[in-house]
Short mmCIF file of C-alpha atoms in Angstrom, two decimals:
data_model
loop_
_atom_site.label_atom_id
_atom_site.label_comp_id
_atom_site.label_asym_id
_atom_site.label_seq_id
_atom_site.Cartn_x
_atom_site.Cartn_y
_atom_site.Cartn_z
CA MET A 1410 -34.44 4.12 -6.08
CA LYS A 1411 -31.62 1.56 -6.21
CA GLU A 1412 -29.52 0.81 -3.14
CA VAL A 1413 -25.93 2.05 -3.33
CA ALA A 1414 -23.37 -0.71 -2.65
CA VAL A 1415 -20.12 1.24 -3.13
CA GLU A 1416 -19.63 4.99 -2.87
CA LEU A 1417 -16.48 7.09 -3.31
CA GLU A 1418 -16.41 10.74 -2.32
CA ASP A 1419 -13.53 12.90 -3.60
CA VAL A 1420 -10.96 10.09 -3.33
CA SER A 1421 -7.33 10.92 -4.14
CA MET A 1422 -4.15 8.86 -3.83
CA HIS A 1423 -0.71 10.47 -3.80
CA TYR A 1424 2.67 8.72 -3.69
CA LYS A 1425 6.19 9.97 -3.21
CA LYS A 1426 8.71 8.57 -5.67
CA PRO A 1427 12.46 9.23 -6.03
CA LYS A 1428 13.36 11.79 -8.69
CA GLN A 1429 16.49 9.90 -9.68
CA LYS A 1430 16.75 6.31 -10.83
CA ILE A 1431 17.99 3.89 -8.13
CA ASN A 1432 19.30 0.59 -9.48
CA SER A 1433 19.73 -1.49 -6.32
CA LEU A 1434 18.71 -1.79 -2.69
CA LYS A 1435 22.31 -1.05 -1.65
CA GLN A 1436 22.31 2.20 -3.64
CA PHE A 1437 18.96 3.14 -2.09
CA ILE A 1438 20.24 2.51 1.48
CA VAL A 1439 23.47 4.49 0.91
CA LYS A 1440 21.58 7.45 -0.58
CA LYS A 1441 18.96 7.23 2.19
CA ILE A 1442 21.64 7.38 4.91
CA LYS A 1443 23.34 10.30 3.17
CA ARG A 1444 19.94 11.98 2.67
CA GLU A 1445 20.64 12.31 -1.04
CA ILE A 1446 17.24 11.07 -2.22
CA GLU A 1447 14.91 13.73 -3.57
CA TYR A 1448 11.24 12.85 -3.94
CA GLU A 1449 8.50 14.09 -6.21
CA GLU A 1450 4.78 13.62 -5.74
CA PHE A 1451 2.94 11.24 -8.05
CA ILE A 1452 -0.85 11.51 -8.19
CA ALA A 1453 -2.33 8.06 -8.86
CA LEU A 1454 -5.95 9.14 -8.34
CA LYS A 1455 -7.40 12.64 -8.31
CA ASN A 1456 -10.79 13.54 -6.80
CA ILE A 1457 -12.66 10.36 -7.77
CA SER A 1458 -16.37 10.39 -6.92
CA LEU A 1459 -18.73 7.63 -8.05
CA GLN A 1460 -21.58 5.41 -6.92
CA VAL A 1461 -22.07 1.75 -7.77
CA ASN A 1462 -25.57 0.41 -7.20
CA LYS A 1463 -26.29 -3.01 -5.76
CA GLY A 1464 -26.18 -5.60 -8.54
CA ASP A 1465 -24.26 -3.36 -10.95
CA VAL A 1466 -21.24 -4.69 -12.80
CA LEU A 1467 -18.91 -1.73 -13.27
CA GLY A 1468 -15.99 -2.14 -15.63
CA LEU A 1469 -12.89 0.02 -15.16
CA ILE A 1470 -10.93 0.65 -18.34
CA GLY A 1471 -7.95 2.81 -19.23
CA LEU A 1472 -4.33 2.66 -20.29
CA ASN A 1473 -1.60 1.26 -18.01
CA GLY A 1474 -1.00 3.66 -15.14
CA ALA A 1475 -4.48 5.17 -15.35
CA GLY A 1476 -5.19 4.23 -11.71
CA LYS A 1477 -7.53 1.24 -12.13
CA SER A 1478 -5.74 -1.20 -9.83
CA THR A 1479 -5.06 1.50 -7.24
CA LEU A 1480 -8.77 2.34 -7.16
CA LEU A 1481 -9.71 -1.32 -6.63
CA LYS A 1482 -7.17 -1.71 -3.81
CA ILE A 1483 -8.62 1.35 -2.05
CA ILE A 1484 -12.18 0.01 -2.35
CA ALA A 1485 -10.99 -3.41 -1.09
CA GLY A 1486 -9.35 -1.73 1.92
CA VAL A 1487 -5.86 -2.87 0.92
CA GLN A 1488 -4.71 0.76 0.65
CA LYS A 1489 -5.90 3.89 2.41
CA PRO A 1490 -6.53 6.95 0.22
CA THR A 1491 -4.57 10.15 0.81
CA LYS A 1492 -7.90 11.89 1.08
CA GLY A 1493 -11.57 11.19 0.50
CA LYS A 1494 -14.15 8.74 1.76
CA VAL A 1495 -14.99 5.15 0.73
CA ILE A 1496 -18.23 3.45 1.79
CA VAL A 1497 -18.80 -0.25 1.03
CA LYS A 1498 -22.00 -1.96 2.13
CA GLY A 1499 -21.61 -5.70 2.52
CA ASN A 1500 -18.80 -8.24 2.61
CA ILE A 1501 -16.07 -7.96 -0.03
CA ALA A 1502 -14.26 -10.71 -1.93
CA PRO A 1503 -11.18 -9.12 -3.51
CA LEU A 1504 -9.70 -11.03 -6.45
CA LEU A 1505 -6.45 -9.05 -6.49
CA GLU A 1506 -3.04 -10.60 -7.19
CA LEU A 1507 -4.43 -14.09 -6.69
CA GLY A 1508 -2.26 -16.34 -4.59
CA ALA A 1509 -0.03 -13.50 -3.36
CA GLY A 1510 -1.21 -14.07 0.23
CA PHE A 1511 -0.44 -17.79 0.34
CA ASP A 1512 2.11 -19.18 2.80
CA PRO A 1513 4.57 -20.99 0.50
CA ASP A 1514 5.55 -23.54 3.14
CA LEU A 1515 1.97 -24.65 3.81
CA THR A 1516 0.14 -27.16 1.62
CA GLY A 1517 -2.68 -26.21 -0.70
CA ARG A 1518 -5.19 -27.62 1.78
CA GLU A 1519 -3.70 -25.63 4.67
CA ASN A 1520 -3.76 -22.47 2.58
CA ILE A 1521 -7.45 -23.03 1.80
CA TYR A 1522 -8.15 -22.99 5.54
CA MET A 1523 -5.95 -19.94 6.14
CA ASN A 1524 -7.28 -17.87 3.24
CA GLY A 1525 -10.86 -18.96 3.83
CA LEU A 1526 -10.70 -17.79 7.45
CA LEU A 1527 -9.22 -14.46 6.31
CA LEU A 1528 -12.20 -14.06 3.95
CA GLY A 1529 -14.57 -14.64 6.87
CA TYR A 1530 -15.53 -18.25 6.16
CA ASP A 1531 -16.00 -20.45 9.22
CA LYS A 1532 -14.31 -23.85 9.51
CA LYS A 1533 -17.59 -25.71 8.92
CA PHE A 1534 -18.12 -23.88 5.61
CA ILE A 1535 -14.53 -24.58 4.52
CA ASN A 1536 -14.84 -28.27 5.36
CA GLU A 1537 -18.13 -28.53 3.43
CA HIS A 1538 -16.65 -26.79 0.35
CA MET A 1539 -13.08 -28.11 0.50
CA GLN A 1540 -13.49 -30.69 -2.28
CA SER A 1541 -15.36 -28.34 -4.61
CA ILE A 1542 -12.60 -25.72 -4.16
CA ILE A 1543 -9.92 -28.31 -4.95
CA GLU A 1544 -11.81 -29.57 -8.01
CA PHE A 1545 -12.54 -26.08 -9.34
CA ALA A 1546 -8.86 -25.14 -9.00
CA GLU A 1547 -7.87 -28.39 -10.78
CA ILE A 1548 -5.11 -29.18 -8.26
CA ASP A 1549 -6.39 -32.46 -6.77
CA GLU A 1550 -3.11 -34.37 -7.08
CA PHE A 1551 -1.07 -31.46 -5.63
CA ILE A 1552 -3.33 -30.46 -2.72
CA GLU A 1553 -1.01 -31.96 -0.06
CA SER A 1554 2.11 -30.37 -1.61
CA PRO A 1555 3.60 -27.07 -0.36
CA VAL A 1556 2.36 -24.10 -2.36
CA LYS A 1557 5.98 -23.07 -3.07
CA ASN A 1558 6.02 -25.98 -5.56
CA TYR A 1559 2.95 -24.67 -7.42
CA SER A 1560 3.16 -22.81 -10.71
CA SER A 1561 1.83 -19.23 -10.81
CA GLY A 1562 -1.21 -20.53 -12.72
CA MET A 1563 -1.97 -23.13 -10.05
CA LYS A 1564 -1.77 -20.51 -7.30
CA SER A 1565 -4.03 -18.16 -9.24
CA ARG A 1566 -6.60 -20.90 -9.86
CA LEU A 1567 -6.60 -21.84 -6.18
CA GLY A 1568 -6.93 -18.19 -5.12
CA PHE A 1569 -9.89 -17.73 -7.47
CA ALA A 1570 -11.58 -20.93 -6.24
CA ILE A 1571 -11.25 -19.90 -2.58
CA ALA A 1572 -12.46 -16.32 -3.12
CA THR A 1573 -15.53 -17.40 -5.11
CA ALA A 1574 -16.53 -20.38 -2.92
CA LYS A 1575 -19.08 -18.16 -1.19
CA THR A 1576 -21.25 -15.60 -2.95
CA PRO A 1577 -20.00 -12.18 -1.81
CA GLN A 1578 -22.05 -8.98 -1.73
CA VAL A 1579 -19.23 -7.06 -3.43
CA LEU A 1580 -16.72 -8.71 -5.75
CA ILE A 1581 -13.55 -6.90 -6.82
CA VAL A 1582 -11.80 -8.38 -9.85
CA ASP A 1583 -8.45 -7.24 -11.28
CA GLU A 1584 -7.35 -9.06 -14.44
CA VAL A 1585 -7.90 -12.49 -12.85
CA LEU A 1586 -9.94 -13.91 -15.72
CA SER A 1587 -6.75 -13.99 -17.76
CA VAL A 1588 -5.21 -16.70 -15.54
CA GLY A 1589 -4.79 -20.30 -16.64
CA ASP A 1590 -5.44 -21.95 -19.98
CA GLY A 1591 -8.41 -21.40 -22.30
CA LYS A 1592 -10.50 -24.03 -20.52
CA PHE A 1593 -10.03 -22.43 -17.10
CA LYS A 1594 -10.67 -18.94 -18.49
CA LYS A 1595 -14.07 -20.12 -19.73
CA LYS A 1596 -14.81 -21.77 -16.38
CA SER A 1597 -13.80 -18.69 -14.34
CA GLU A 1598 -15.82 -16.42 -16.64
CA ALA A 1599 -18.88 -18.68 -16.21
CA LYS A 1600 -18.40 -18.54 -12.42
CA MET A 1601 -18.26 -14.76 -12.62
CA LEU A 1602 -21.51 -14.66 -14.58
CA ASP A 1603 -23.17 -16.91 -11.96
CA LEU A 1604 -22.11 -14.48 -9.22
CA ILE A 1605 -23.41 -11.52 -11.20
CA GLN A 1606 -26.80 -13.19 -11.67
CA SER A 1607 -27.02 -13.70 -7.89
CA ASP A 1608 -27.12 -9.89 -7.44
CA THR A 1609 -23.47 -9.51 -6.46
CA THR A 1610 -22.07 -6.04 -7.08
CA VAL A 1611 -18.91 -6.31 -9.20
CA LEU A 1612 -16.03 -3.93 -9.93
CA PHE A 1613 -14.08 -5.37 -12.82
CA VAL A 1614 -10.75 -4.47 -14.43
CA SER A 1615 -9.69 -6.14 -17.68
CA HIS A 1616 -7.56 -5.17 -20.67
CA SER A 1617 -9.98 -7.18 -22.80
CA ILE A 1618 -12.65 -4.76 -24.01
CA GLU A 1619 -14.66 -7.70 -25.36
CA GLN A 1620 -14.73 -9.20 -21.87
CA VAL A 1621 -15.85 -5.86 -20.41
CA LYS A 1622 -18.64 -5.61 -22.99
CA LYS A 1623 -19.77 -9.15 -22.22
CA ILE A 1624 -19.82 -8.83 -18.42
CA CYS A 1625 -20.41 -5.16 -17.47
CA ASN A 1626 -23.56 -3.05 -17.56
CA LYS A 1627 -21.65 0.17 -16.79
CA VAL A 1628 -18.11 1.35 -17.48
CA ALA A 1629 -15.84 4.02 -16.00
CA TRP A 1630 -12.93 5.15 -18.17
CA LEU A 1631 -9.92 6.29 -16.11
CA ASP A 1632 -7.24 8.52 -17.59
CA LYS A 1633 -4.25 9.77 -15.60
CA GLY A 1634 -6.00 9.19 -12.30
CA CYS A 1635 -9.26 10.91 -13.24
CA ILE A 1636 -12.61 9.66 -14.51
CA LYS A 1637 -12.76 10.71 -18.15
CA MET A 1638 -16.16 9.16 -18.83
CA ILE A 1639 -18.70 6.95 -17.05
CA GLY A 1640 -21.94 5.45 -18.32
CA ASP A 1641 -23.40 2.80 -20.62
CA THR A 1642 -20.93 0.03 -21.52
CA GLU A 1643 -21.30 0.21 -25.31
CA GLU A 1644 -20.99 3.99 -25.46
CA VAL A 1645 -17.98 4.31 -23.15
CA CYS A 1646 -16.15 1.39 -24.80
CA LYS A 1647 -16.84 2.88 -28.24
CA GLN A 1648 -15.33 6.23 -27.21
CA TYR A 1649 -12.35 4.50 -25.56
CA GLU A 1650 -11.61 2.31 -28.58
CA ALA A 1651 -11.73 5.36 -30.86
CA TYR A 1652 -9.31 7.13 -28.49
CA ILE A 1653 -6.71 4.35 -28.37
CA GLU A 1654 -6.85 3.85 -32.16
CA ASN A 1655 -5.82 7.46 -32.79
#
């Protein structure tokens, strides 16, 4: 029997959103003070239960708003579900919104230290892998510059290089293989495949069905916050492609 790496039991995520459209922060504050804002409940995820075995590569597919990114954030511990239970065995490397956690006033090198420590790397490990991180991110000539001067692509490349410097037990990936130019996409995809072959458990979101077919051995199709189908990659992708073509 295979060891379970990630388990979700009856996970739901509810949000409150304003019923009326609010066009500015000032309008929001005025309406808030006057208690004129009415809210409605939005269900992002509804009663999600699934198991991901150690070494599995589970793709999450679905239309925009299906709940894929919300589900990954809950598994990564970034968000707490409204109800339900999440069990993750092992250390997690979340590749979510790469570069969003950088301090813009610090240099690239300083951000490598800061983000590496947040991921649980010790200073010795960071020092030993500093140059390989810089080279993988392709930012050698900018490493001593403040990150606020980096392009979004540079920040994403650096975030990816830091998060994958050490082989995690669970890797969470949300659309990050679309960052950078064609050359970097191939390099990041190859790095992903190396991690997969090292028995890392991966949860993977991509709008590229071809990428999902290439990387994943299982797929869960989310629709309006629910799991519509889960199983073999080819079969689920086939059903999903037929659905979106109609």
